[in-house]
Amino acid sequence: VMLHLNPISSVHIHQKPLVFLLNSPLPLVWKLKTERLAPGIRRVFFVSLGSVVQFEKGNFSLSAETEEKLFPEKNEHLLQWAQKEYGAVTSFTELKISRNIYIKVGE
């Protein structure tokens, strides 16, 4: 699955830390395509067991962390866990089948 990350239109370059929970019932390869995300900013990608994140060439991967995690099975429980763990969830998306996911990050 190709994960496209871009800042919202009002933000020229996104310069804040991000945390992503990438959950799938089957192991996946998450391919990251980013635009206008500042280098050197901490970004964490938690993936379901057996999944991996592939980064584009460049220095984005130097400040990104990937960790496999056993997530709660149901989406409601996953959302509750994320809110408890991080205090807030700014976006939650559930897709049944997709090859491309587009996410705008920002304020």
PDB file of C-alpha atoms in Angstrom:
ATOM      1  CA  VAL A   1       0.000   0.000   0.000  1.00  0.00           C
ATOM      2  CA  MET A   2       1.374   3.409  -0.991  1.00  0.00           C
ATOM      3  CA  LEU A   3       0.941   5.965   1.812  1.00  0.00           C
ATOM      4  CA  HIS A   4       1.118   9.550   0.493  1.00  0.00           C
ATOM      5  CA  LEU A   5       1.846  12.159   3.185  1.00  0.00           C
ATOM      6  CA  ASN A   6       1.557  15.872   2.349  1.00  0.00           C
ATOM      7  CA  PRO A   7       0.955  18.956   4.481  1.00  0.00           C
ATOM      8  CA  ILE A   8      -2.365  20.762   4.337  1.00  0.00           C
ATOM      9  CA  SER A   9      -2.457  23.611   1.826  1.00  0.00           C
ATOM     10  CA  SER A  10      -1.967  26.347   4.452  1.00  0.00           C
ATOM     11  CA  VAL A  11       1.320  24.784   5.652  1.00  0.00           C
ATOM     12  CA  HIS A  12       4.273  25.208   3.294  1.00  0.00           C
ATOM     13  CA  ILE A  13       6.514  22.635   5.042  1.00  0.00           C
ATOM     14  CA  HIS A  14       5.270  20.446   7.891  1.00  0.00           C
ATOM     15  CA  GLN A  15       7.692  20.631  10.825  1.00  0.00           C
ATOM     16  CA  LYS A  16       6.032  18.772  13.703  1.00  0.00           C
ATOM     17  CA  PRO A  17       6.364  15.198  15.000  1.00  0.00           C
ATOM     18  CA  LEU A  18       3.828  12.637  13.772  1.00  0.00           C
ATOM     19  CA  VAL A  19       2.672   9.211  14.981  1.00  0.00           C
ATOM     20  CA  PHE A  20       0.941   6.753  12.656  1.00  0.00           C
ATOM     21  CA  LEU A  21      -0.762   3.488  13.594  1.00  0.00           C
ATOM     22  CA  LEU A  22      -0.880   1.362  10.449  1.00  0.00           C
ATOM     23  CA  ASN A  23      -3.025  -1.643  11.214  1.00  0.00           C
ATOM     24  CA  SER A  24      -3.955  -4.483   8.879  1.00  0.00           C
ATOM     25  CA  PRO A  25      -5.312  -8.004   9.446  1.00  0.00           C
ATOM     26  CA  LEU A  26      -2.638  -9.267   7.027  1.00  0.00           C
ATOM     27  CA  PRO A  27       1.022  -8.242   6.927  1.00  0.00           C
ATOM     28  CA  LEU A  28       1.608  -5.384   4.481  1.00  0.00           C
ATOM     29  CA  VAL A  29       4.445  -3.429   2.956  1.00  0.00           C
ATOM     30  CA  TRP A  30       3.664   0.247   3.519  1.00  0.00           C
ATOM     31  CA  LYS A  31       5.510   2.355   0.942  1.00  0.00           C
ATOM     32  CA  LEU A  32       5.889   5.955   2.012  1.00  0.00           C
ATOM     33  CA  LYS A  33       5.758   8.848  -0.437  1.00  0.00           C
ATOM     34  CA  THR A  34       6.182  12.244   1.195  1.00  0.00           C
ATOM     35  CA  GLU A  35       6.163  15.839   0.034  1.00  0.00           C
ATOM     36  CA  ARG A  36       7.051  18.986   1.968  1.00  0.00           C
ATOM     37  CA  LEU A  37       7.789  17.260   5.289  1.00  0.00           C
ATOM     38  CA  ALA A  38      10.801  18.806   7.028  1.00  0.00           C
ATOM     39  CA  PRO A  39      13.768  16.465   7.509  1.00  0.00           C
ATOM     40  CA  GLY A  40      15.066  15.662  10.985  1.00  0.00           C
ATOM     41  CA  ILE A  41      11.623  15.709  12.669  1.00  0.00           C
ATOM     42  CA  ARG A  42      10.600  12.616  14.652  1.00  0.00           C
ATOM     43  CA  ARG A  43       7.955  10.531  12.941  1.00  0.00           C
ATOM     44  CA  VAL A  44       6.878   7.175  14.348  1.00  0.00           C
ATOM     45  CA  PHE A  45       5.143   4.412  12.398  1.00  0.00           C
ATOM     46  CA  PHE A  46       3.612   1.602  14.439  1.00  0.00           C
ATOM     47  CA  VAL A  47       2.681  -1.293  12.156  1.00  0.00           C
ATOM     48  CA  SER A  48       0.783  -4.514  12.762  1.00  0.00           C
ATOM     49  CA  LEU A  49       2.819  -7.680  13.219  1.00  0.00           C
ATOM     50  CA  GLY A  50       4.672  -8.800  10.088  1.00  0.00           C
ATOM     51  CA  SER A  51       4.252  -5.448   8.323  1.00  0.00           C
ATOM     52  CA  VAL A  52       7.087  -3.137   7.266  1.00  0.00           C
ATOM     53  CA  VAL A  53       7.484   0.481   6.158  1.00  0.00           C
ATOM     54  CA  GLN A  54       9.616   1.290   3.126  1.00  0.00           C
ATOM     55  CA  PHE A  55      10.841   4.864   2.865  1.00  0.00           C
ATOM     56  CA  GLU A  56      11.715   6.790  -0.268  1.00  0.00           C
ATOM     57  CA  LYS A  57      15.336   7.507  -0.937  1.00  0.00           C
ATOM     58  CA  GLY A  58      16.558  10.502   1.025  1.00  0.00           C
ATOM     59  CA  ASN A  59      16.992  11.504   4.621  1.00  0.00           C
ATOM     60  CA  PHE A  60      13.362  11.101   5.803  1.00  0.00           C
ATOM     61  CA  SER A  61      14.119   7.604   7.110  1.00  0.00           C
ATOM     62  CA  LEU A  62      16.925   8.929   9.347  1.00  0.00           C
ATOM     63  CA  SER A  63      14.438  10.586  11.710  1.00  0.00           C
ATOM     64  CA  ALA A  64      11.604   8.056  11.293  1.00  0.00           C
ATOM     65  CA  GLU A  65      11.065   5.090  13.580  1.00  0.00           C
ATOM     66  CA  THR A  66       9.183   1.900  12.762  1.00  0.00           C
ATOM     67  CA  GLU A  67       7.961  -0.552  15.364  1.00  0.00           C
ATOM     68  CA  GLU A  68       5.793  -3.651  15.094  1.00  0.00           C
ATOM     69  CA  LYS A  69       2.904  -3.664  17.548  1.00  0.00           C
ATOM     70  CA  LEU A  70       0.103  -6.021  18.486  1.00  0.00           C
ATOM     71  CA  PHE A  71      -2.942  -3.764  18.097  1.00  0.00           C
ATOM     72  CA  PRO A  72      -6.416  -4.325  19.555  1.00  0.00           C
ATOM     73  CA  GLU A  73      -8.563  -6.304  17.092  1.00  0.00           C
ATOM     74  CA  LYS A  74     -11.572  -4.021  16.789  1.00  0.00           C
ATOM     75  CA  ASN A  75     -11.330  -0.466  15.478  1.00  0.00           C
ATOM     76  CA  GLU A  76     -13.233   0.964  18.457  1.00  0.00           C
ATOM     77  CA  HIS A  77     -10.661  -0.596  20.808  1.00  0.00           C
ATOM     78  CA  LEU A  78      -7.780   0.600  18.632  1.00  0.00           C
ATOM     79  CA  LEU A  79      -9.146   4.152  18.730  1.00  0.00           C
ATOM     80  CA  GLN A  80      -9.600   4.010  22.519  1.00  0.00           C
ATOM     81  CA  TRP A  81      -6.056   2.637  22.928  1.00  0.00           C
ATOM     82  CA  ALA A  82      -4.597   5.400  20.729  1.00  0.00           C
ATOM     83  CA  GLN A  83      -6.479   8.118  22.647  1.00  0.00           C
ATOM     84  CA  LYS A  84      -5.277   6.715  25.970  1.00  0.00           C
ATOM     85  CA  GLU A  85      -1.680   6.291  24.722  1.00  0.00           C
ATOM     86  CA  TYR A  86      -1.326   9.661  22.952  1.00  0.00           C
ATOM     87  CA  GLY A  87      -4.056  11.841  24.445  1.00  0.00           C
ATOM     88  CA  ALA A  88      -5.629  12.693  21.094  1.00  0.00           C
ATOM     89  CA  VAL A  89      -6.368  11.255  17.679  1.00  0.00           C
ATOM     90  CA  THR A  90      -6.522  13.789  14.858  1.00  0.00           C
ATOM     91  CA  SER A  91      -7.498  11.404  12.082  1.00  0.00           C
ATOM     92  CA  PHE A  92      -8.882   7.880  11.838  1.00  0.00           C
ATOM     93  CA  THR A  93      -9.475   6.150   8.529  1.00  0.00           C
ATOM     94  CA  GLU A  94     -10.721   2.634   7.829  1.00  0.00           C
ATOM     95  CA  LEU A  95     -10.433   1.207   4.329  1.00  0.00           C
ATOM     96  CA  LYS A  96     -11.408  -2.255   3.156  1.00  0.00           C
ATOM     97  CA  ILE A  97      -9.235  -2.351   0.031  1.00  0.00           C
ATOM     98  CA  SER A  98      -6.827   0.307  -1.158  1.00  0.00           C
ATOM     99  CA  ARG A  99      -3.530   0.594  -2.982  1.00  0.00           C
ATOM    100  CA  ASN A 100      -3.084   4.314  -2.317  1.00  0.00           C
ATOM    101  CA  ILE A 101      -3.898   6.283   0.829  1.00  0.00           C
ATOM    102  CA  TYR A 102      -3.585  10.081   0.814  1.00  0.00           C
ATOM    103  CA  ILE A 103      -3.192  11.850   4.154  1.00  0.00           C
ATOM    104  CA  LYS A 104      -2.912  15.608   4.670  1.00  0.00           C
ATOM    105  CA  VAL A 105      -1.000  16.487   7.840  1.00  0.00           C
ATOM    106  CA  GLY A 106      -1.052  19.848   9.595  1.00  0.00           C
ATOM    107  CA  GLU A 107      -2.617  22.020  12.231  1.00  0.00           C
TER     108      GLU A 107
END
